[in-house]
Structures are given as structure tokens and as C-alpha cells.
mmCIF file of C-alpha atoms in Angstrom:
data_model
loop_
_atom_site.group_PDB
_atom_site.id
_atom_site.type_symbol
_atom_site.label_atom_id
_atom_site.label_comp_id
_atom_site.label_asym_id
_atom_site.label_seq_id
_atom_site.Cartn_x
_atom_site.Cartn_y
_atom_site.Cartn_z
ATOM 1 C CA UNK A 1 -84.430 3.639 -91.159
ATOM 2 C CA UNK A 2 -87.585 5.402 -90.071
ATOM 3 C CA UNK A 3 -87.261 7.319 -93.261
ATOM 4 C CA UNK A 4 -87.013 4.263 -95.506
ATOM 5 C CA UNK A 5 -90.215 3.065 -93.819
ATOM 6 C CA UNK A 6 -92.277 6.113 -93.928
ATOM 7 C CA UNK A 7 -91.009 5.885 -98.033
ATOM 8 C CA UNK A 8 -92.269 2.456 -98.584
ATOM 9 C CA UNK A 9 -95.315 3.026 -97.094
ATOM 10 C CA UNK A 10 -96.477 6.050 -98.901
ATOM 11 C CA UNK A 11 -95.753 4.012 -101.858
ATOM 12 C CA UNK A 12 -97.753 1.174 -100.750
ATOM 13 C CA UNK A 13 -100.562 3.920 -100.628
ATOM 14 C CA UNK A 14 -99.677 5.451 -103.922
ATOM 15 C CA UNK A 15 -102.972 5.182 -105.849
ATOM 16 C CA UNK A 16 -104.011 8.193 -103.971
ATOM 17 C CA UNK A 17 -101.505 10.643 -105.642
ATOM 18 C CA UNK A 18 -101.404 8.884 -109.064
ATOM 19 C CA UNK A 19 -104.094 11.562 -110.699
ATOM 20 C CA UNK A 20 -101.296 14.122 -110.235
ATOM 21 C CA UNK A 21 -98.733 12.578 -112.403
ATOM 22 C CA UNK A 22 -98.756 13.512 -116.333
ATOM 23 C CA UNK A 23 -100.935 11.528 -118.456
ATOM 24 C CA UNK A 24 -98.135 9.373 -120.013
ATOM 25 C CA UNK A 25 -97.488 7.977 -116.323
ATOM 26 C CA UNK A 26 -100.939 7.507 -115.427
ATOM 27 C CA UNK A 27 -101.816 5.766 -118.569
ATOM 28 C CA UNK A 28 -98.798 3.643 -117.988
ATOM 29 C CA UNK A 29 -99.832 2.662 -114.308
ATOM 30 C CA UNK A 30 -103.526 2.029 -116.107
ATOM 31 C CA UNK A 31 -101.775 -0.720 -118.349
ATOM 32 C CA UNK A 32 -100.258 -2.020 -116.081
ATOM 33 C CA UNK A 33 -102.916 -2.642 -114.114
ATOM 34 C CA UNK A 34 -104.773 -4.258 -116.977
ATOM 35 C CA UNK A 35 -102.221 -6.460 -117.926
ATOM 36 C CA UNK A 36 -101.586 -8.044 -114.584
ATOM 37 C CA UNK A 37 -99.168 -6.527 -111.638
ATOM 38 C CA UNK A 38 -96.399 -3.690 -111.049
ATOM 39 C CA UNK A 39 -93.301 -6.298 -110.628
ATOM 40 C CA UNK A 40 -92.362 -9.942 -109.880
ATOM 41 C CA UNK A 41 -94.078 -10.980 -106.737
ATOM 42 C CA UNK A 42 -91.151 -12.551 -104.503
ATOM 43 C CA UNK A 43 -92.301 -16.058 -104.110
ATOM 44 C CA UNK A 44 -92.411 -16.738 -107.121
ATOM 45 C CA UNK A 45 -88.762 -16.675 -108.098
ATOM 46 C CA UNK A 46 -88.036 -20.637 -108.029
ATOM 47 C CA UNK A 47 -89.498 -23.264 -109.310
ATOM 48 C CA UNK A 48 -90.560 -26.296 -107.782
ATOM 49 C CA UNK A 49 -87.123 -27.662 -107.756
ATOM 50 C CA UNK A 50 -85.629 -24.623 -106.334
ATOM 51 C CA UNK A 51 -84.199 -23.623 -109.350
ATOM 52 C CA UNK A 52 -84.365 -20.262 -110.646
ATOM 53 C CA UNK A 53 -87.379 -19.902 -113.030
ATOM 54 C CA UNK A 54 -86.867 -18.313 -116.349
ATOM 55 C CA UNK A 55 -87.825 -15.120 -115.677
ATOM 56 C CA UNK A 56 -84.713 -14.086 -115.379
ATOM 57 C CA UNK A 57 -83.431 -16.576 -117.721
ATOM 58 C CA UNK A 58 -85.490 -15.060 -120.927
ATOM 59 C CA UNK A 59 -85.318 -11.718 -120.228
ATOM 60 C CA UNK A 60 -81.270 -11.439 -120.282
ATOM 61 C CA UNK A 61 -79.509 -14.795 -120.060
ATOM 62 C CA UNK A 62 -78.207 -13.900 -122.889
ATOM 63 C CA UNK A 63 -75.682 -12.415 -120.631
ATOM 64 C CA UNK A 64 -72.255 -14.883 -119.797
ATOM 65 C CA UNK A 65 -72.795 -14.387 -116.214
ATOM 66 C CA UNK A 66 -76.511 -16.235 -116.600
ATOM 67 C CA UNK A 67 -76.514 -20.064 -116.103
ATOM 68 C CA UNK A 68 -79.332 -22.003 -117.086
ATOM 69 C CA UNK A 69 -80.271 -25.207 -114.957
ATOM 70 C CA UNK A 70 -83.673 -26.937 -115.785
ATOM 71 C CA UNK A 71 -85.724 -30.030 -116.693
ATOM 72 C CA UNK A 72 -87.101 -28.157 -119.281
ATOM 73 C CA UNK A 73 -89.828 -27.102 -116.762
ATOM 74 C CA UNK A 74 -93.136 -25.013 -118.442
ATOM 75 C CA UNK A 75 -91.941 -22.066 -117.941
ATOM 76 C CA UNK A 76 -89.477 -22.122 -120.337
ATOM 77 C CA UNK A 77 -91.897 -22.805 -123.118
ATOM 78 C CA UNK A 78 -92.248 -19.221 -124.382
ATOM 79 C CA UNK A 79 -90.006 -19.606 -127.079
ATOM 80 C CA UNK A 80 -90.275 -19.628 -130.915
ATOM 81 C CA UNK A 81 -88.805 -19.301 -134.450
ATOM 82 C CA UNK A 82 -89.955 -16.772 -136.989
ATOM 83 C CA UNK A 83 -90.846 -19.896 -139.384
ATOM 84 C CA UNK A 84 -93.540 -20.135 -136.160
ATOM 85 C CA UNK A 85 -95.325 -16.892 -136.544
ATOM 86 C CA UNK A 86 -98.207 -18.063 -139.069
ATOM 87 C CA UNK A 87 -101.638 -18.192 -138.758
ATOM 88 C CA UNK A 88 -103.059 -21.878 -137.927
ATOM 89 C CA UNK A 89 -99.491 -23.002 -136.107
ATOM 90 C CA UNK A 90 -100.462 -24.174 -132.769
ATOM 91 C CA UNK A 91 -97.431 -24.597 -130.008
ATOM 92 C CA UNK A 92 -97.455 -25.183 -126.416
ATOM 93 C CA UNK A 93 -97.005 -22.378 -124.352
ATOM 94 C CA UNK A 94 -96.800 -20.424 -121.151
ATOM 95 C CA UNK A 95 -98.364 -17.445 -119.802
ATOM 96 C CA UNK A 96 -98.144 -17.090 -116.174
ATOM 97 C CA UNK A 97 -101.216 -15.677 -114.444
ATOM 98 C CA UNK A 98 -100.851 -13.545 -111.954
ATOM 99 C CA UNK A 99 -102.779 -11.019 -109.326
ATOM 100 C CA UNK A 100 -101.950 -7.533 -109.689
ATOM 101 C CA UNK A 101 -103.264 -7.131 -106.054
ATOM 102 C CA UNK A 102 -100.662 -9.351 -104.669
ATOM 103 C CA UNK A 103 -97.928 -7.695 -106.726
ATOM 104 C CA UNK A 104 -95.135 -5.580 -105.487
ATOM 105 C CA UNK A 105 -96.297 -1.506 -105.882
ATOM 106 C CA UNK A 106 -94.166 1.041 -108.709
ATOM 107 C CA UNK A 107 -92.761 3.398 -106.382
ATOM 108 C CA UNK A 108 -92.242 7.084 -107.378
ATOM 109 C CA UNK A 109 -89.400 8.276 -108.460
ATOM 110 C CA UNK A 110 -89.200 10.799 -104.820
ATOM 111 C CA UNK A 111 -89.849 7.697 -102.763
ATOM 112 C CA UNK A 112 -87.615 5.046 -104.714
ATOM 113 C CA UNK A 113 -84.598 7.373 -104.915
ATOM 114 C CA UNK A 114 -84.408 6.882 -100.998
ATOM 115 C CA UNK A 115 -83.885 3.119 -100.653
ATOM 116 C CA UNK A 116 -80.432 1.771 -101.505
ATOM 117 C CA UNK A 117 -80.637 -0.604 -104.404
ATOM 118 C CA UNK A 118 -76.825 -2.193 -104.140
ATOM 119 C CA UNK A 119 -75.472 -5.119 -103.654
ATOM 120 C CA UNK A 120 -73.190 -3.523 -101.285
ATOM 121 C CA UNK A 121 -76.244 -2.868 -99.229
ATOM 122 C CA UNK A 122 -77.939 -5.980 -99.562
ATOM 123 C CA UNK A 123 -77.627 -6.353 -95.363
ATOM 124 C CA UNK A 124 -78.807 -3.514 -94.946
ATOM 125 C CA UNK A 125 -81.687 -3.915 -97.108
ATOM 126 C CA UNK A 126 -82.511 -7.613 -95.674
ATOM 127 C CA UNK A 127 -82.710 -6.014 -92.225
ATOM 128 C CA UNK A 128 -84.872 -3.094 -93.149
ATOM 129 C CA UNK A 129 -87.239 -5.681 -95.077
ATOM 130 C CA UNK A 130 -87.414 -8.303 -92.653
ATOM 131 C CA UNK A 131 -85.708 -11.136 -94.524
ATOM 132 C CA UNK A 132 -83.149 -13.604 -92.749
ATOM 133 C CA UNK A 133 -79.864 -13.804 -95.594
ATOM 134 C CA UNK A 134 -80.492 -17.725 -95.828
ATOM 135 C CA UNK A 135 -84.296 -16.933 -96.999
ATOM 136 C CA UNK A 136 -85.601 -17.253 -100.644
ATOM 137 C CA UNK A 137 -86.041 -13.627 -101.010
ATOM 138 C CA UNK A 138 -83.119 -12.671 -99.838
ATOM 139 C CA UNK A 139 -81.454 -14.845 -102.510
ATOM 140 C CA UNK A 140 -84.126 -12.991 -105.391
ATOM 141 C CA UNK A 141 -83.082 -10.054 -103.776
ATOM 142 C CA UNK A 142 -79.020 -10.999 -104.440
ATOM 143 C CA UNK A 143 -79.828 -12.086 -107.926
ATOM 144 C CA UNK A 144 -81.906 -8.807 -108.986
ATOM 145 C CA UNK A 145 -79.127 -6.748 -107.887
ATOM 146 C CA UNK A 146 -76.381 -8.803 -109.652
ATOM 147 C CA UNK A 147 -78.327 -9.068 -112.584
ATOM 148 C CA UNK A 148 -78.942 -5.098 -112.285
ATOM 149 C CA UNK A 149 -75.035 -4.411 -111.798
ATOM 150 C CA UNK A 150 -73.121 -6.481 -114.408
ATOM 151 C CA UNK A 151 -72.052 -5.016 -117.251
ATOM 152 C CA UNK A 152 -74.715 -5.605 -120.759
ATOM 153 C CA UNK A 153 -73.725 -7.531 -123.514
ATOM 154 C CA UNK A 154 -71.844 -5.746 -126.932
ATOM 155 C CA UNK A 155 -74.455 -3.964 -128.464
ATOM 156 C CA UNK A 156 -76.443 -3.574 -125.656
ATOM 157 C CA UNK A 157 -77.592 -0.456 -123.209
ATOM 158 C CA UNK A 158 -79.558 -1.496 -119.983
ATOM 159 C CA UNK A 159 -81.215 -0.064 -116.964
ATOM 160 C CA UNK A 160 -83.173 -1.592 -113.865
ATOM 161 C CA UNK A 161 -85.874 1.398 -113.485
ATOM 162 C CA UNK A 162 -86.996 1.123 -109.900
ATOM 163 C CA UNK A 163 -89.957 4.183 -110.705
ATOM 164 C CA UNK A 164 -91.788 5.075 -113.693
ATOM 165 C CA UNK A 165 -90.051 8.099 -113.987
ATOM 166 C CA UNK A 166 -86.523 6.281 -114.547
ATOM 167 C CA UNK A 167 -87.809 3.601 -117.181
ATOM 168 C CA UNK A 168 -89.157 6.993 -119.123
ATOM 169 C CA UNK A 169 -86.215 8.179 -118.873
ATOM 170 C CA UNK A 170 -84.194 5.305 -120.226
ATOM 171 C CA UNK A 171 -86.325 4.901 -123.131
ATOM 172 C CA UNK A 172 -86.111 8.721 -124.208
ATOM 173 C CA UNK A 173 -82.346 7.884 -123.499
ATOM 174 C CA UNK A 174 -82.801 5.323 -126.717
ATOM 175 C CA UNK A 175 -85.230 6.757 -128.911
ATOM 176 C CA UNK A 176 -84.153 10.759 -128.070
ATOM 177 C CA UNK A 177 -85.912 13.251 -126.066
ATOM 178 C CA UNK A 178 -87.920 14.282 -129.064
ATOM 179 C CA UNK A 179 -89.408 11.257 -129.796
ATOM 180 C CA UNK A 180 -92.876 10.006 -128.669
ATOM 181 C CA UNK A 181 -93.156 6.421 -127.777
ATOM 182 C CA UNK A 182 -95.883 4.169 -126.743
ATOM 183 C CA UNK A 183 -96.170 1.253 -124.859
ATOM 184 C CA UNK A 184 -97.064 -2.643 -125.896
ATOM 185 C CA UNK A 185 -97.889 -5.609 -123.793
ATOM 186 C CA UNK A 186 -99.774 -9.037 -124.134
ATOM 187 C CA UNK A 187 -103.454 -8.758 -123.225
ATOM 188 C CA UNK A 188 -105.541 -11.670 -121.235
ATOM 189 C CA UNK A 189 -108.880 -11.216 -123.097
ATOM 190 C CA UNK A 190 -110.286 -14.142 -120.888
ATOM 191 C CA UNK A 191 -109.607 -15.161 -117.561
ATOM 192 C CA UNK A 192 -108.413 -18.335 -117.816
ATOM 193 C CA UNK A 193 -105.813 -19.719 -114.820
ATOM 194 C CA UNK A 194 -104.598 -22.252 -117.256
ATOM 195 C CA UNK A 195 -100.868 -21.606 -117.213
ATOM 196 C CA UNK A 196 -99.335 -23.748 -119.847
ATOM 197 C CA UNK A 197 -101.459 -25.004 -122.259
ATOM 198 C CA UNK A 198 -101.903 -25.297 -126.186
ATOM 199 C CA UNK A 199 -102.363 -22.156 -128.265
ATOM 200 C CA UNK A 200 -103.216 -21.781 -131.666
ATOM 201 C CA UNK A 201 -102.771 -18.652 -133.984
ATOM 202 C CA UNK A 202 -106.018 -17.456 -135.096
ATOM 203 C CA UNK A 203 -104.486 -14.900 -137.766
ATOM 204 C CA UNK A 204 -101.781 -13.694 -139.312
ATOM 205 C CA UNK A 205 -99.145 -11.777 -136.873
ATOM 206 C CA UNK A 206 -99.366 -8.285 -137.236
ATOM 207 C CA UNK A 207 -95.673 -6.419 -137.016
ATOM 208 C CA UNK A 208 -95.355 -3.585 -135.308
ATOM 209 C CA UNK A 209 -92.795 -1.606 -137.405
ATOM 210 C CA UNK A 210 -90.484 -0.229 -134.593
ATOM 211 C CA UNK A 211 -86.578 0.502 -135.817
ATOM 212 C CA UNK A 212 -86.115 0.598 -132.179
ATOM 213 C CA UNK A 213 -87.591 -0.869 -129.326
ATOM 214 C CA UNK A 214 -87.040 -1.054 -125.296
ATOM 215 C CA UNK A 215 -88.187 -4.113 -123.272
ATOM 216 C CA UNK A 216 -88.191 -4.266 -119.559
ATOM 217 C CA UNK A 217 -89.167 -7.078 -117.547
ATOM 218 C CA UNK A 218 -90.223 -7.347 -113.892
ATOM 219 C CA UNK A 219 -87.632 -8.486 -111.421
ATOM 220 C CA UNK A 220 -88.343 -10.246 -107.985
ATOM 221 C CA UNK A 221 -87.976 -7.260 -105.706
ATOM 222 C CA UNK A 222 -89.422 -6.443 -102.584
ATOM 223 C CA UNK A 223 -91.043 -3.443 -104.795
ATOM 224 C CA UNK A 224 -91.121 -3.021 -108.919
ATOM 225 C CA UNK A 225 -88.437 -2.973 -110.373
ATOM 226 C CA UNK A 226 -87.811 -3.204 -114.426
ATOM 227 C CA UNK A 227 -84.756 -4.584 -116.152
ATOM 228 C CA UNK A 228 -84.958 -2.134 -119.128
ATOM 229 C CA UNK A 229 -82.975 -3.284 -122.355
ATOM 230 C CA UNK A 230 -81.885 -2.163 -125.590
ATOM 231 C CA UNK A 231 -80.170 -4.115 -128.328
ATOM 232 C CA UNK A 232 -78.262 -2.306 -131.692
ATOM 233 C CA UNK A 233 -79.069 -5.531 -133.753
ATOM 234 C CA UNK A 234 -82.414 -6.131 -135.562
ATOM 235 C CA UNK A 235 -85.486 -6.779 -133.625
ATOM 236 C CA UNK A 236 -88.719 -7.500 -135.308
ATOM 237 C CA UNK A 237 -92.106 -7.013 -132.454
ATOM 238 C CA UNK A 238 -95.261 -8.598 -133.367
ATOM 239 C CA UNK A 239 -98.749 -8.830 -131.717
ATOM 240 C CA UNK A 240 -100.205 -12.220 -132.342
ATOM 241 C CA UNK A 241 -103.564 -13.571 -131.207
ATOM 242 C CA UNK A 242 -103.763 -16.892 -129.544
ATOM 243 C CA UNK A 243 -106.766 -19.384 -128.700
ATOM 244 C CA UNK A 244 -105.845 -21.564 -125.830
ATOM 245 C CA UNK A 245 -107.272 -25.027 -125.976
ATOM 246 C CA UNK A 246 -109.541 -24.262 -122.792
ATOM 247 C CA UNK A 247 -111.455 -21.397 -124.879
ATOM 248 C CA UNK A 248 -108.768 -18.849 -123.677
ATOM 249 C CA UNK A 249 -107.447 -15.575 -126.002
ATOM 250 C CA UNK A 250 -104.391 -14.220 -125.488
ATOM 251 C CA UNK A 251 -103.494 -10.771 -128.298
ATOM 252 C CA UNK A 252 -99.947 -11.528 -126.892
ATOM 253 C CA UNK A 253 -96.837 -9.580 -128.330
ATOM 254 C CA UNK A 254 -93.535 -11.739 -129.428
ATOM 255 C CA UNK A 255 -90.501 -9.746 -129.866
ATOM 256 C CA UNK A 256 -87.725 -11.693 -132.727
ATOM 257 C CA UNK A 257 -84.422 -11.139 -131.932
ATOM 258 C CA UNK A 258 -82.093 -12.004 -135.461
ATOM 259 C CA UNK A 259 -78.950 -12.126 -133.698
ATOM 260 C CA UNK A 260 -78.503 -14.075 -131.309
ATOM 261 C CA UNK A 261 -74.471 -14.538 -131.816
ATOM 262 C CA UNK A 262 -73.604 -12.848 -128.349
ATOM 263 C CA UNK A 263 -75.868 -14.859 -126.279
ATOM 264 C CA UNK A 264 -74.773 -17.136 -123.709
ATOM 265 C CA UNK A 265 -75.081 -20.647 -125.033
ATOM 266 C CA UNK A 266 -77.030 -21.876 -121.792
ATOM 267 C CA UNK A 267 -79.510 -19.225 -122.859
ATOM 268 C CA UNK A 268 -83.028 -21.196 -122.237
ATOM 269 C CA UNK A 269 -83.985 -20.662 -125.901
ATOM 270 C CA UNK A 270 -81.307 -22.498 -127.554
ATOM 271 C CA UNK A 271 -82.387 -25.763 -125.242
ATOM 272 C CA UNK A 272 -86.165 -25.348 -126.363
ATOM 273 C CA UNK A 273 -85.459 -24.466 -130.459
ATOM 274 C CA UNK A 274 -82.194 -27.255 -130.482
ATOM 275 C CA UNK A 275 -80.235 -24.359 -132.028
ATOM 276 C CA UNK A 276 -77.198 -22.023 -130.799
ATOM 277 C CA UNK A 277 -76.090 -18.576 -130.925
ATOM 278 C CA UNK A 278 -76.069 -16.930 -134.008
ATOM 279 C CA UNK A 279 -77.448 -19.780 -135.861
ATOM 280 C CA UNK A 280 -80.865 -18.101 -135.828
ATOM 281 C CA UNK A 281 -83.381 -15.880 -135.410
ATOM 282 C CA UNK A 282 -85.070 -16.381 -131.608
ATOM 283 C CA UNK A 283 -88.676 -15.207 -130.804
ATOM 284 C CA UNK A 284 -90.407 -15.354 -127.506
ATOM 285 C CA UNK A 285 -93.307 -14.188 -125.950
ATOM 286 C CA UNK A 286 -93.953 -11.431 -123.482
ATOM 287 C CA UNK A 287 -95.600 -12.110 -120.300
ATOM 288 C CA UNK A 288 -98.433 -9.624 -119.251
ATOM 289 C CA UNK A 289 -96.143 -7.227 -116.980
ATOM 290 C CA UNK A 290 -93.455 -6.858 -118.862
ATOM 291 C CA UNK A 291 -93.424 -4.386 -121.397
ATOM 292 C CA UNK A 292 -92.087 -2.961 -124.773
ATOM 293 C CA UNK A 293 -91.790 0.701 -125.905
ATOM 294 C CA UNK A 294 -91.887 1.502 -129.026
ATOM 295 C CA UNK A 295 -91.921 5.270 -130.974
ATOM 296 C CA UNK A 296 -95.162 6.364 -131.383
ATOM 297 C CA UNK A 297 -94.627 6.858 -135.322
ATOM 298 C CA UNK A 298 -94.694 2.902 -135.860
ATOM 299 C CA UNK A 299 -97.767 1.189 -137.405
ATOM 300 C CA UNK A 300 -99.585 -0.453 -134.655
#
């Protein structure tokens, strides 16, 4: 136990040692700082209703196991068709603000690799982080790690990356070891703290040609931890720039998923567009700390 302490502490202090890591990890941890936080801060993984917010929900409820239950709160409104992607459309949606200094810390790789990340050692883990088992971070806790163990979807590979080193790793899993990628992720050029609001789209979306592409999302976790994803079918990536009705700009990046046939039909989307799997193409937006890798040979 002492261990596990003296681990999460030195990576609560880890900007000290981040000039030693290769350039690829300490441009990462740069961008991620940018766009907003390291991981899913723990309180804010319900809603006001005490339902689970769709964090979770957009980044894999495509999954059976994944029930949706909402009054189709804000948060869901990230959501889109291709028809949407054209310059003048204006939509309602929502970009959750949030403060990178209140964020849970990437740990590395050394320092991760010590704590237990199981269900099977979800005690164990509530004790060592101070939460009672009836508390709303111990249920995040349960619902990362269930989310982290079941099995993907056909045509999907997936990976929760607790360090920088194993998200890497995953994605040179997917695009091979000899392949340089590069990381997108949706930009706050203002600093509005309007959540939900109006945007329009001030241009035309520009695609980001990527045959392949890896998206991970944060996960409410006493640290940050990624659910990394990969799917075989066709996935167009765009980077659009939005104007927010209170003067705010967004250059946000909406991923298009064209089949959607293996989804779970309580997936949030197909509430929000009125369709259902595999009718058609789904497209949703990208909060600021999540991210998607793409190889470095696309047109960006």
C-alpha cells in the first residue's frame, strides 16, 4: 500500500520529469494541456438526475452491454449526420468546459503499471483511494472498469491506456510499428463557459484523409485513463470550425462513423438523429480531451 501511494504521488508531481520523455510524449502531454485536462474528473460522471452522462454513452455504447437512460439531457447533443457537415448549417450543441488543473494527472507508464486496474480489485482500490463502495466514484470507478473489461464489438480492437506509453502503443498496434501518426483534437479558440449553445459552421469541413484512425476518450478514474478504439468499417474525420452564438470558436473535429449496424440500439445517437443501426451514417463531435490518431501521411 505504501508503494501504491508513493506511485500516485510522484505522478501527481509528474511535470517535473516530463522534459525527459521523447518528443512524441511531450508534445502529446503539451496538447493535452491545451485542449483542456488529462482524464474525466470524477464528479462529473452523472448528471443532474443521477444518471450516467454520455460520456460513456458516445464514446462506446455502441457496445450491447451499454444502456442508455435520459431526458435527452445537453449532453447528448453532440451528434450529427453527414448531410450536417456544410458550411452555414447551424445545430445546437455541446462542448463541455473543463479545467485541466482540476483534472485527474497521465501517469507514466513505471508508475501506472503498479496500481491494479480490475474489477476484481475494485475493494482494494476503493480502500487505497479513500472512497466508501456506496459513493459516486466508487460507482465511476465500477463502470470504467466494466466498460474497460468487456469484450469490443465485431470489427472492433480496444484498449483502456492508463499511461501515454500504452495508448502509443495501441495505436502502433493499429497502424504498424512503422508508421508515424499524429494526433487531432477540438480546439477552444475562445474561452467561453457556455456549455450548450448554438453553433454555426463558418466553412466548409475540411477531411482529414485517414484510412485508419484511433479514438480514445477519457474515463472517470481516480487518474487518466483512455478508452482507446479501433473500428474495421469506414470512418470519415473532419475538422470543422464553429461560431457559438455568444461570439465563441470552436475548430472542433467530428469523426463519421458509416456503419453503424452493430451498435446497440439504445446507443444515444439513434435517440437524437430518430434513426437506428445501420440505417445511417452517425457523426459526432469530439470533446477537447479526447483524442484521435491518425498516420502522419494523411492531409491535414
Amino acid at each position: 500500500m505504501n508503494k501504491m501511494a508513493r506511485t500516485l504521488n510522484k505522478g501527481r508531481n509528474m511535470p517535473s520529469g516530463l522534459a525527459l520523455w521523447s518528443p512524441l510524449l511531450h508534445l502529446l502531454v503539451l496538447v493535452l494541456c491545451v485542449q483542456g485536462t488529462g482524464g474525466r474528473k470524477m464528479s462529473e460522471t452523472q448528471d443532474g438526475d443521477g444518471h450516467e452522462t454520455t460520456h460513456t454513452e458516445h464514446a462506446h455504447a455502441h457496445h450491447p452491454s451499454s444502456h442508455m437512460h435520459h431526458h435527452m439531457d445537453p449532453s447528448v447533443m453532440i451528434f450529427l449526420t453527414l448531410e450536417d457537415l456544410k458550411e452555414g448549417k447551424t445545430m445546437a450543441i455541446y462542448f463541455p468546459k473543463r479545467n485541466p488543473s482540476k483534472s485527474p494527472h497521465l501517469l507514466p507508464r513505471e508508475e501506472a503499471d503498479q496500481i491494479p486496474f480490475s474489477s476484481k480489485q475494485l475493494l482494494h482500490l476503493l480502500h487505497f483511494f479513500s472512497f466508501s463502495q456506496d459513493s459516486p466514484q466508487a460507482k465511476a470507478m465500477k463502470d470504467t472498469l466494466r466498460e474497460c473489461e468487456i469484450e469490443p464489438i465485431k470489427g472492433e480492437i480496444k484498449s483502456c491506456a492508463t499511461s501515454l506509453e500504452s495508448m502509443l502503443d495501441f495505436t502502433r498496434g493499429v497502424f504498424g510499428v512503422d508508421t508515424p501518426f499524429s494526433v487531432v483534437a477540438t480546439t477552444h479558440l475562445t474561452n467561453s463557459t457556455t456549455n450548450f449553445q448554438n453553433y454555426t459552421l463558418l466553412e466548409e469541413p475540411k477531411e482529414i484523409s485517414a484510412p485508419k484512425m484511433v479514438a480514445c476518450h477519457t474515463m472517470p478514474y481516480p487518474y487518466a485513463v483512455f478508452y482507446c478504439h479501433s473500428q474495421q468499417s469506414v470512418n470519415r474525420v473532419f475538422k470543422v470550425l464553429l461560431g457559438g452564438e455568444d461570439g465563441d470558436r470552436v475548430e472542433a473535429v467530428a469523426v463519421c462513423h458509416l456503419d453503424t449496424s452493430q451498435w446497440s440500439p439504445n446507443h444515444a445517437s439513434f435517440s437524437v438523429l430518430r434513426t437506428k443501426p445501420g440505417a445511417s451514417a452517425v457523426c459526432h463531435f469530439f470533446p477537447a480531451d479526447n483524442l484521435v490518431w491518425v498516420p502522419l501521411s494523411t492531409s491535414m
